[in-house]
Amino acid sequence: MTGPTPPAVVPGDPRYEDLIRRGHNPRFANRPDEIHPVRSTEEVVRVVADAVRTGRRIAVRSGGHCGEDFVDNPAVRVLIDMSRMSLVDFDHRRNAFVVEAGATMEQVYRTLYFGWGVTVPGGVCLSVGAGGHFAGGGFGALSRSLGTVAEYIEAVEVVVAGADGEVRAVVATRDPRDPQHDLWWAHTGAGSGSFGVVTRYWLRSAAATGDDPARSLPAPPPAIQCDLVMWDWPDLASQDTFVRFMANHGNWSERNSDPGSSATALHSVLMIPHRSAGKIVLDVQTGTNEPGAEKLADDFVAALAEGVAEPSLRLRSVRTWWQGMLATTVSKDPIPQDAQSRAKVKSGYLRKRFTDEQLATVHAHLTTADYAHPEAYLCLVSYGGTANAVAPAATSLAQRDSVLKVLFGVNWTQPDEDATHLSWVREFYRDVYRETGGVPVPGEVSDGAYINYADADLADPAWNTSGVRWHELYHKENYARLQQVKARWDPGDVFRHELSVTCPTTTGESR
């Protein structure tokens, strides 16, 4: 492709300082040589080609929610900013909705819903960018009933760099007869930053027929019942009581997360902050299109309270799906929206509830007087249901039989407190998984970790003593195939970060 490289934003330009601060985790900062707020796929091709020619490392930012330094890394000299590529529309040529990579989830949901009455089952943090969210599989409040975003990706456009140095845009589709099908598959759960620059996705239900946009994606519930439930920490503070409460929650999740279960109409987030926060908070959303929504939520809360204290507060409202989405967004964002707030998040999948021994460890870390920080937490997010009705190899999202996702996290503001907070969350995670080398090794209880909550500690032998490599935790048996995709589409390792897929000839243990 010919033509000039689009004008770059460089140090000294008034826009530069704002663009380098678009990330949501100021633990990491970088000052690249150039930032390119691109407007089209053609511009991305030119920027990548110039970076390849000059041997400079590239990173891409869409929403800016990466939990590690994959974008804000000192080795990155060229930053591609996708925020100007935010189109969401229906593409009649492909009979699918097109979503550019820089669109935020709020733009995606708003346009799909108010334009055609449809949605996708993505995350509830509305400022997350579609580019990375979709590539990691994407899950949210509707995933138990509708699956993950991965199942709705019809095609993806990716700017790739071949072995011959040629940089070009490729459209890869769901159709297994497509010669580029492997590139599509890699973008249905393996995460971003390994194969190229995603510029556009096309979304369509696999079972959709015809050309009516309103029938090309699922409709959200016409309304949702929102339950806010709280327990006072002192009422659950004893170890035995806390373990019983947590076991109740896990047991309900095991019983009610099969594909096809009517209970998949219910989505919940159980936020358990350090005892110093004072409250344990349960957010529940239940689609009102499912008969018995009130009883389903009531029975769920009763199951959690069985044998322990009743909630100290319970509020119920019925809202439109859109208003319910807006009301619950902030509390479910693991990377805080405050630009000054620093964060560390670690993740795991649960096939079954934590063991009583693990729950005793959770209790110890969340009640310790030596670290009384109210923004340190464990969060359990409901999962399973329709998300588990897909074979692990059908998409690159390998975890397809879990009932909960779990987040270990902490938010803080002062840079001089980094070591304190990082030590706490790392030790918390390590101790919960002490029987499997400090990480959630796939087995009877756990099933690895979620790549969209990237955690470089999994590649660090100081914190992962399991003998199971980081990529087995994230990608399991799918990793060998991902390496073949990498070898075909990015043999020069142009697109890389600490947890990116490597070519088969490299170990991927360090970079």
mmCIF file with all atom_site columns, N, CA, C and O in Angstrom, residues 317-360:
data_model
loop_
_atom_site.group_PDB
_atom_site.id
_atom_site.type_symbol
_atom_site.label_atom_id
_atom_site.label_alt_id
_atom_site.label_comp_id
_atom_site.label_asym_id
_atom_site.label_entity_id
_atom_site.label_seq_id
_atom_site.pdbx_PDB_ins_code
_atom_site.Cartn_x
_atom_site.Cartn_y
_atom_site.Cartn_z
_atom_site.occupancy
_atom_site.B_iso_or_equiv
_atom_site.pdbx_formal_charge
_atom_site.auth_seq_id
_atom_site.auth_comp_id
_atom_site.auth_asym_id
_atom_site.auth_atom_id
_atom_site.pdbx_PDB_model_num
ATOM 1   N N  . SER A 1 317 ? -35.435 -3.284  42.704 1.00 0.00 ? 317 SER A N  1
ATOM 2   C CA . SER A 1 317 ? -36.067 -2.404  41.723 1.00 0.00 ? 317 SER A CA 1
ATOM 3   C C  . SER A 1 317 ? -36.180 -3.155  40.413 1.00 0.00 ? 317 SER A C  1
ATOM 4   O O  . SER A 1 317 ? -35.429 -4.095  40.150 1.00 0.00 ? 317 SER A O  1
ATOM 5   N N  . VAL A 1 318 ? -37.114 -2.743  39.601 1.00 0.00 ? 318 VAL A N  1
ATOM 6   C CA . VAL A 1 318 ? -37.247 -3.283  38.247 1.00 0.00 ? 318 VAL A CA 1
ATOM 7   C C  . VAL A 1 318 ? -37.001 -2.135  37.273 1.00 0.00 ? 318 VAL A C  1
ATOM 8   O O  . VAL A 1 318 ? -37.631 -1.081  37.365 1.00 0.00 ? 318 VAL A O  1
ATOM 9   N N  . ARG A 1 319 ? -36.058 -2.345  36.385 1.00 0.00 ? 319 ARG A N  1
ATOM 10  C CA . ARG A 1 319 ? -35.648 -1.294  35.470 1.00 0.00 ? 319 ARG A CA 1
ATOM 11  C C  . ARG A 1 319 ? -35.598 -1.839  34.051 1.00 0.00 ? 319 ARG A C  1
ATOM 12  O O  . ARG A 1 319 ? -35.554 -3.038  33.841 1.00 0.00 ? 319 ARG A O  1
ATOM 13  N N  . THR A 1 320 ? -35.566 -0.918  33.112 1.00 0.00 ? 320 THR A N  1
ATOM 14  C CA . THR A 1 320 ? -35.286 -1.363  31.754 1.00 0.00 ? 320 THR A CA 1
ATOM 15  C C  . THR A 1 320 ? -33.880 -1.960  31.731 1.00 0.00 ? 320 THR A C  1
ATOM 16  O O  . THR A 1 320 ? -33.050 -1.666  32.596 1.00 0.00 ? 320 THR A O  1
ATOM 17  N N  . TRP A 1 321 ? -33.605 -2.786  30.753 1.00 0.00 ? 321 TRP A N  1
ATOM 18  C CA . TRP A 1 321 ? -32.274 -3.383  30.660 1.00 0.00 ? 321 TRP A CA 1
ATOM 19  C C  . TRP A 1 321 ? -31.200 -2.300  30.607 1.00 0.00 ? 321 TRP A C  1
ATOM 20  O O  . TRP A 1 321 ? -30.167 -2.398  31.271 1.00 0.00 ? 321 TRP A O  1
ATOM 21  N N  . TRP A 1 322 ? -31.436 -1.245  29.849 1.00 0.00 ? 322 TRP A N  1
ATOM 22  C CA . TRP A 1 322 ? -30.432 -0.198  29.700 1.00 0.00 ? 322 TRP A CA 1
ATOM 23  C C  . TRP A 1 322 ? -30.188 0.518   31.022 1.00 0.00 ? 322 TRP A C  1
ATOM 24  O O  . TRP A 1 322 ? -29.034 0.738   31.413 1.00 0.00 ? 322 TRP A O  1
ATOM 25  N N  . GLN A 1 323 ? -31.236 0.874   31.741 1.00 0.00 ? 323 GLN A N  1
ATOM 26  C CA . GLN A 1 323 ? -31.065 1.552   33.011 1.00 0.00 ? 323 GLN A CA 1
ATOM 27  C C  . GLN A 1 323 ? -30.403 0.637   34.037 1.00 0.00 ? 323 GLN A C  1
ATOM 28  O O  . GLN A 1 323 ? -29.595 1.081   34.862 1.00 0.00 ? 323 GLN A O  1
ATOM 29  N N  . GLY A 1 324 ? -30.715 -0.645  33.994 1.00 0.00 ? 324 GLY A N  1
ATOM 30  C CA . GLY A 1 324 ? -30.058 -1.589  34.883 1.00 0.00 ? 324 GLY A CA 1
ATOM 31  C C  . GLY A 1 324 ? -28.572 -1.697  34.583 1.00 0.00 ? 324 GLY A C  1
ATOM 32  O O  . GLY A 1 324 ? -27.744 -1.803  35.499 1.00 0.00 ? 324 GLY A O  1
ATOM 33  N N  . MET A 1 325 ? -28.221 -1.665  33.307 1.00 0.00 ? 325 MET A N  1
ATOM 34  C CA . MET A 1 325 ? -26.810 -1.701  32.918 1.00 0.00 ? 325 MET A CA 1
ATOM 35  C C  . MET A 1 325 ? -26.074 -0.481  33.465 1.00 0.00 ? 325 MET A C  1
ATOM 36  O O  . MET A 1 325 ? -24.994 -0.589  34.052 1.00 0.00 ? 325 MET A O  1
ATOM 37  N N  . LEU A 1 326 ? -26.661 0.690   33.326 1.00 0.00 ? 326 LEU A N  1
ATOM 38  C CA . LEU A 1 326 ? -26.023 1.906   33.814 1.00 0.00 ? 326 LEU A CA 1
ATOM 39  C C  . LEU A 1 326 ? -25.876 1.894   35.325 1.00 0.00 ? 326 LEU A C  1
ATOM 40  O O  . LEU A 1 326 ? -24.877 2.363   35.877 1.00 0.00 ? 326 LEU A O  1
ATOM 41  N N  . ALA A 1 327 ? -26.860 1.339   36.024 1.00 0.00 ? 327 ALA A N  1
ATOM 42  C CA . ALA A 1 327 ? -26.856 1.384   37.487 1.00 0.00 ? 327 ALA A CA 1
ATOM 43  C C  . ALA A 1 327 ? -25.803 0.496   38.109 1.00 0.00 ? 327 ALA A C  1
ATOM 44  O O  . ALA A 1 327 ? -25.349 0.749   39.225 1.00 0.00 ? 327 ALA A O  1
ATOM 45  N N  . THR A 1 328 ? -25.388 -0.563  37.412 1.00 0.00 ? 328 THR A N  1
ATOM 46  C CA . THR A 1 328 ? -24.473 -1.530  38.030 1.00 0.00 ? 328 THR A CA 1
ATOM 47  C C  . THR A 1 328 ? -23.065 -1.479  37.465 1.00 0.00 ? 328 THR A C  1
ATOM 48  O O  . THR A 1 328 ? -22.208 -2.247  37.880 1.00 0.00 ? 328 THR A O  1
ATOM 49  N N  . THR A 1 329 ? -22.793 -0.556  36.575 1.00 0.00 ? 329 THR A N  1
ATOM 50  C CA . THR A 1 329 ? -21.503 -0.554  35.885 1.00 0.00 ? 329 THR A CA 1
ATOM 51  C C  . THR A 1 329 ? -20.319 -0.345  36.817 1.00 0.00 ? 329 THR A C  1
ATOM 52  O O  . THR A 1 329 ? -19.395 -1.142  36.848 1.00 0.00 ? 329 THR A O  1
ATOM 53  N N  . VAL A 1 330 ? -20.336 0.715   37.597 1.00 0.00 ? 330 VAL A N  1
ATOM 54  C CA . VAL A 1 330 ? -19.131 1.105   38.325 1.00 0.00 ? 330 VAL A CA 1
ATOM 55  C C  . VAL A 1 330 ? -18.709 0.034   39.326 1.00 0.00 ? 330 VAL A C  1
ATOM 56  O O  . VAL A 1 330 ? -17.533 -0.295  39.457 1.00 0.00 ? 330 VAL A O  1
ATOM 57  N N  . SER A 1 331 ? -19.680 -0.567  40.018 1.00 0.00 ? 331 SER A N  1
ATOM 58  C CA . SER A 1 331 ? -19.329 -1.536  41.058 1.00 0.00 ? 331 SER A CA 1
ATOM 59  C C  . SER A 1 331 ? -18.701 -2.793  40.492 1.00 0.00 ? 331 SER A C  1
ATOM 60  O O  . SER A 1 331 ? -18.091 -3.566  41.223 1.00 0.00 ? 331 SER A O  1
ATOM 61  N N  . LYS A 1 332 ? -18.834 -3.013  39.183 1.00 0.00 ? 332 LYS A N  1
ATOM 62  C CA . LYS A 1 332 ? -18.314 -4.242  38.608 1.00 0.00 ? 332 LYS A CA 1
ATOM 63  C C  . LYS A 1 332 ? -17.059 -4.022  37.770 1.00 0.00 ? 332 LYS A C  1
ATOM 64  O O  . LYS A 1 332 ? -16.632 -4.892  37.045 1.00 0.00 ? 332 LYS A O  1
ATOM 65  N N  . ASP A 1 333 ? -16.471 -2.860  37.863 1.00 0.00 ? 333 ASP A N  1
ATOM 66  C CA . ASP A 1 333 ? -15.283 -2.548  37.067 1.00 0.00 ? 333 ASP A CA 1
ATOM 67  C C  . ASP A 1 333 ? -14.028 -2.851  37.877 1.00 0.00 ? 333 ASP A C  1
ATOM 68  O O  . ASP A 1 333 ? -13.709 -2.119  38.810 1.00 0.00 ? 333 ASP A O  1
ATOM 69  N N  . PRO A 1 334 ? -13.286 -3.926  37.570 1.00 0.00 ? 334 PRO A N  1
ATOM 70  C CA . PRO A 1 334 ? -12.108 -4.250  38.367 1.00 0.00 ? 334 PRO A CA 1
ATOM 71  C C  . PRO A 1 334 ? -10.965 -3.259  38.203 1.00 0.00 ? 334 PRO A C  1
ATOM 72  O O  . PRO A 1 334 ? -10.114 -3.156  39.078 1.00 0.00 ? 334 PRO A O  1
ATOM 73  N N  . ILE A 1 335 ? -10.898 -2.557  37.080 1.00 0.00 ? 335 ILE A N  1
ATOM 74  C CA . ILE A 1 335 ? -9.930  -1.478  36.912 1.00 0.00 ? 335 ILE A CA 1
ATOM 75  C C  . ILE A 1 335 ? -10.692 -0.174  37.116 1.00 0.00 ? 335 ILE A C  1
ATOM 76  O O  . ILE A 1 335 ? -11.535 0.190   36.308 1.00 0.00 ? 335 ILE A O  1
ATOM 77  N N  . PRO A 1 336 ? -10.481 0.533   38.208 1.00 0.00 ? 336 PRO A N  1
ATOM 78  C CA . PRO A 1 336 ? -11.332 1.674   38.557 1.00 0.00 ? 336 PRO A CA 1
ATOM 79  C C  . PRO A 1 336 ? -11.277 2.780   37.526 1.00 0.00 ? 336 PRO A C  1
ATOM 80  O O  . PRO A 1 336 ? -10.276 2.970   36.849 1.00 0.00 ? 336 PRO A O  1
ATOM 81  N N  . GLN A 1 337 ? -12.383 3.517   37.423 1.00 0.00 ? 337 GLN A N  1
ATOM 82  C CA . GLN A 1 337 ? -12.484 4.556   36.410 1.00 0.00 ? 337 GLN A CA 1
ATOM 83  C C  . GLN A 1 337 ? -11.710 5.813   36.798 1.00 0.00 ? 337 GLN A C  1
ATOM 84  O O  . GLN A 1 337 ? -11.366 6.617   35.952 1.00 0.00 ? 337 GLN A O  1
ATOM 85  N N  . ASP A 1 338 ? -11.435 5.997   38.070 1.00 0.00 ? 338 ASP A N  1
ATOM 86  C CA . ASP A 1 338 ? -10.655 7.140   38.529 1.00 0.00 ? 338 ASP A CA 1
ATOM 87  C C  . ASP A 1 338 ? -9.244  7.050   37.945 1.00 0.00 ? 338 ASP A C  1
ATOM 88  O O  . ASP A 1 338 ? -8.515  6.102   38.189 1.00 0.00 ? 338 ASP A O  1
ATOM 89  N N  . ALA A 1 339 ? -8.863  8.056   37.179 1.00 0.00 ? 339 ALA A N  1
ATOM 90  C CA . ALA A 1 339 ? -7.573  8.008   36.477 1.00 0.00 ? 339 ALA A CA 1
ATOM 91  C C  . ALA A 1 339 ? -6.387  7.977   37.437 1.00 0.00 ? 339 ALA A C  1
ATOM 92  O O  . ALA A 1 339 ? -5.283  7.645   37.043 1.00 0.00 ? 339 ALA A O  1
ATOM 93  N N  . GLN A 1 340 ? -6.594  8.361   38.701 1.00 0.00 ? 340 GLN A N  1
ATOM 94  C CA . GLN A 1 340 ? -5.508  8.350   39.667 1.00 0.00 ? 340 GLN A CA 1
ATOM 95  C C  . GLN A 1 340 ? -5.385  7.022   40.407 1.00 0.00 ? 340 GLN A C  1
ATOM 96  O O  . GLN A 1 340 ? -4.443  6.809   41.157 1.00 0.00 ? 340 GLN A O  1
ATOM 97  N N  . SER A 1 341 ? -6.348  6.147   40.248 1.00 0.00 ? 341 SER A N  1
ATOM 98  C CA . SER A 1 341 ? -6.382  4.921   41.037 1.00 0.00 ? 341 SER A CA 1
ATOM 99  C C  . SER A 1 341 ? -5.523  3.843   40.407 1.00 0.00 ? 341 SER A C  1
ATOM 100 O O  . SER A 1 341 ? -5.661  3.512   39.237 1.00 0.00 ? 341 SER A O  1
ATOM 101 N N  . ARG A 1 342 ? -4.626  3.278   41.200 1.00 0.00 ? 342 ARG A N  1
ATOM 102 C CA . ARG A 1 342 ? -3.746  2.210   40.764 1.00 0.00 ? 342 ARG A CA 1
ATOM 103 C C  . ARG A 1 342 ? -4.432  0.890   41.094 1.00 0.00 ? 342 ARG A C  1
ATOM 104 O O  . ARG A 1 342 ? -5.255  0.805   42.010 1.00 0.00 ? 342 ARG A O  1
ATOM 105 N N  . ALA A 1 343 ? -4.072  -0.171  40.390 1.00 0.00 ? 343 ALA A N  1
ATOM 106 C CA . ALA A 1 343 ? -4.802  -1.423  40.578 1.00 0.00 ? 343 ALA A CA 1
ATOM 107 C C  . ALA A 1 343 ? -3.941  -2.627  40.242 1.00 0.00 ? 343 ALA A C  1
ATOM 108 O O  . ALA A 1 343 ? -2.998  -2.540  39.453 1.00 0.00 ? 343 ALA A O  1
ATOM 109 N N  . LYS A 1 344 ? -4.292  -3.740  40.843 1.00 0.00 ? 344 LYS A N  1
ATOM 110 C CA . LYS A 1 344 ? -3.762  -5.048  40.476 1.00 0.00 ? 344 LYS A CA 1
ATOM 111 C C  . LYS A 1 344 ? -4.901  -6.046  40.588 1.00 0.00 ? 344 LYS A C  1
ATOM 112 O O  . LYS A 1 344 ? -5.579  -6.112  41.613 1.00 0.00 ? 344 LYS A O  1
ATOM 113 N N  . VAL A 1 345 ? -5.108  -6.821  39.522 1.00 0.00 ? 345 VAL A N  1
ATOM 114 C CA . VAL A 1 345 ? -6.176  -7.814  39.477 1.00 0.00 ? 345 VAL A CA 1
ATOM 115 C C  . VAL A 1 345 ? -5.592  -9.155  39.076 1.00 0.00 ? 345 VAL A C  1
ATOM 116 O O  . VAL A 1 345 ? -4.767  -9.240  38.168 1.00 0.00 ? 345 VAL A O  1
ATOM 117 N N  . LYS A 1 346 ? -6.039  -10.210 39.751 1.00 0.00 ? 346 LYS A N  1
ATOM 118 C CA . LYS A 1 346 ? -5.660  -11.580 39.428 1.00 0.00 ? 346 LYS A CA 1
ATOM 119 C C  . LYS A 1 346 ? -6.952  -12.378 39.304 1.00 0.00 ? 346 LYS A C  1
ATOM 120 O O  . LYS A 1 346 ? -7.956  -12.031 39.929 1.00 0.00 ? 346 LYS A O  1
ATOM 121 N N  . SER A 1 347 ? -6.939  -13.439 38.519 1.00 0.00 ? 347 SER A N  1
ATOM 122 C CA . SER A 1 347 ? -8.205  -14.117 38.214 1.00 0.00 ? 347 SER A CA 1
ATOM 123 C C  . SER A 1 347 ? -8.103  -15.625 38.333 1.00 0.00 ? 347 SER A C  1
ATOM 124 O O  . SER A 1 347 ? -7.010  -16.202 38.395 1.00 0.00 ? 347 SER A O  1
ATOM 125 N N  . GLY A 1 348 ? -9.263  -16.251 38.314 1.00 0.00 ? 348 GLY A N  1
ATOM 126 C CA . GLY A 1 348 ? -9.354  -17.700 38.255 1.00 0.00 ? 348 GLY A CA 1
ATOM 127 C C  . GLY A 1 348 ? -10.736 -18.127 37.806 1.00 0.00 ? 348 GLY A C  1
ATOM 128 O O  . GLY A 1 348 ? -11.707 -17.377 37.943 1.00 0.00 ? 348 GLY A O  1
ATOM 129 N N  . TYR A 1 349 ? -10.812 -19.318 37.243 1.00 0.00 ? 349 TYR A N  1
ATOM 130 C CA . TYR A 1 349 ? -12.094 -19.972 36.959 1.00 0.00 ? 349 TYR A CA 1
ATOM 131 C C  . TYR A 1 349 ? -12.322 -21.031 38.033 1.00 0.00 ? 349 TYR A C  1
ATOM 132 O O  . TYR A 1 349 ? -11.384 -21.698 38.471 1.00 0.00 ? 349 TYR A O  1
ATOM 133 N N  . LEU A 1 350 ? -13.589 -21.212 38.422 1.00 0.00 ? 350 LEU A N  1
ATOM 134 C CA . LEU A 1 350 ? -13.952 -22.247 39.377 1.00 0.00 ? 350 LEU A CA 1
ATOM 135 C C  . LEU A 1 350 ? -14.925 -23.230 38.741 1.00 0.00 ? 350 LEU A C  1
ATOM 136 O O  . LEU A 1 350 ? -16.020 -22.849 38.324 1.00 0.00 ? 350 LEU A O  1
ATOM 137 N N  . ARG A 1 351 ? -14.507 -24.484 38.657 1.00 0.00 ? 351 ARG A N  1
ATOM 138 C CA . ARG A 1 351 ? -15.415 -25.549 38.235 1.00 0.00 ? 351 ARG A CA 1
ATOM 139 C C  . ARG A 1 351 ? -16.332 -25.959 39.380 1.00 0.00 ? 351 ARG A C  1
ATOM 140 O O  . ARG A 1 351 ? -17.463 -26.375 39.170 1.00 0.00 ? 351 ARG A O  1
ATOM 141 N N  . LYS A 1 352 ? -15.798 -25.872 40.582 1.00 0.00 ? 352 LYS A N  1
ATOM 142 C CA . LYS A 1 352 ? -16.542 -26.111 41.811 1.00 0.00 ? 352 LYS A CA 1
ATOM 143 C C  . LYS A 1 352 ? -16.155 -25.020 42.794 1.00 0.00 ? 352 LYS A C  1
ATOM 144 O O  . LYS A 1 352 ? -15.188 -24.292 42.580 1.00 0.00 ? 352 LYS A O  1
ATOM 145 N N  . ARG A 1 353 ? -16.895 -24.933 43.869 1.00 0.00 ? 353 ARG A N  1
ATOM 146 C CA . ARG A 1 353 ? -16.592 -23.903 44.858 1.00 0.00 ? 353 ARG A CA 1
ATOM 147 C C  . ARG A 1 353 ? -15.219 -24.135 45.469 1.00 0.00 ? 353 ARG A C  1
ATOM 148 O O  . ARG A 1 353 ? -14.675 -25.244 45.427 1.00 0.00 ? 353 ARG A O  1
ATOM 149 N N  . PHE A 1 354 ? -14.669 -23.081 46.037 1.00 0.00 ? 354 PHE A N  1
ATOM 150 C CA . PHE A 1 354 ? -13.442 -23.227 46.798 1.00 0.00 ? 354 PHE A CA 1
ATOM 151 C C  . PHE A 1 354 ? -13.632 -24.268 47.904 1.00 0.00 ? 354 PHE A C  1
ATOM 152 O O  . PHE A 1 354 ? -14.723 -24.384 48.480 1.00 0.00 ? 354 PHE A O  1
ATOM 153 N N  . THR A 1 355 ? -12.589 -24.996 48.213 1.00 0.00 ? 355 THR A N  1
ATOM 154 C CA . THR A 1 355 ? -12.647 -25.938 49.328 1.00 0.00 ? 355 THR A CA 1
ATOM 155 C C  . THR A 1 355 ? -12.749 -25.164 50.645 1.00 0.00 ? 355 THR A C  1
ATOM 156 O O  . THR A 1 355 ? -12.442 -23.967 50.712 1.00 0.00 ? 355 THR A O  1
ATOM 157 N N  . ASP A 1 356 ? -13.157 -25.848 51.708 1.00 0.00 ? 356 ASP A N  1
ATOM 158 C CA . ASP A 1 356 ? -13.234 -25.191 53.011 1.00 0.00 ? 356 ASP A CA 1
ATOM 159 C C  . ASP A 1 356 ? -11.869 -24.653 53.440 1.00 0.00 ? 356 ASP A C  1
ATOM 160 O O  . ASP A 1 356 ? -11.779 -23.583 54.054 1.00 0.00 ? 356 ASP A O  1
ATOM 161 N N  . GLU A 1 357 ? -10.812 -25.375 53.110 1.00 0.00 ? 357 GLU A N  1
ATOM 162 C CA . GLU A 1 357 ? -9.472  -24.900 53.456 1.00 0.00 ? 357 GLU A CA 1
ATOM 163 C C  . GLU A 1 357 ? -9.152  -23.610 52.709 1.00 0.00 ? 357 GLU A C  1
ATOM 164 O O  . GLU A 1 357 ? -8.583  -22.675 53.276 1.00 0.00 ? 357 GLU A O  1
ATOM 165 N N  . GLN A 1 358 ? -9.498  -23.566 51.431 1.00 0.00 ? 358 GLN A N  1
ATOM 166 C CA . GLN A 1 358 ? -9.274  -22.336 50.674 1.00 0.00 ? 358 GLN A CA 1
ATOM 167 C C  . GLN A 1 358 ? -10.097 -21.187 51.242 1.00 0.00 ? 358 GLN A C  1
ATOM 168 O O  . GLN A 1 358 ? -9.620  -20.049 51.340 1.00 0.00 ? 358 GLN A O  1
ATOM 169 N N  . LEU A 1 359 ? -11.337 -21.471 51.627 1.00 0.00 ? 359 LEU A N  1
ATOM 170 C CA . LEU A 1 359 ? -12.191 -20.416 52.176 1.00 0.00 ? 359 LEU A CA 1
ATOM 171 C C  . LEU A 1 359 ? -11.662 -19.911 53.514 1.00 0.00 ? 359 LEU A C  1
ATOM 172 O O  . LEU A 1 359 ? -11.780 -18.722 53.828 1.00 0.00 ? 359 LEU A O  1
ATOM 173 N N  . ALA A 1 360 ? -11.080 -20.790 54.314 1.00 0.00 ? 360 ALA A N  1
ATOM 174 C CA . ALA A 1 360 ? -10.447 -20.339 55.557 1.00 0.00 ? 360 ALA A CA 1
ATOM 175 C C  . ALA A 1 360 ? -9.288  -19.406 55.256 1.00 0.00 ? 360 ALA A C  1
ATOM 176 O O  . ALA A 1 360 ? -9.059  -18.416 55.979 1.00 0.00 ? 360 ALA A O  1
#
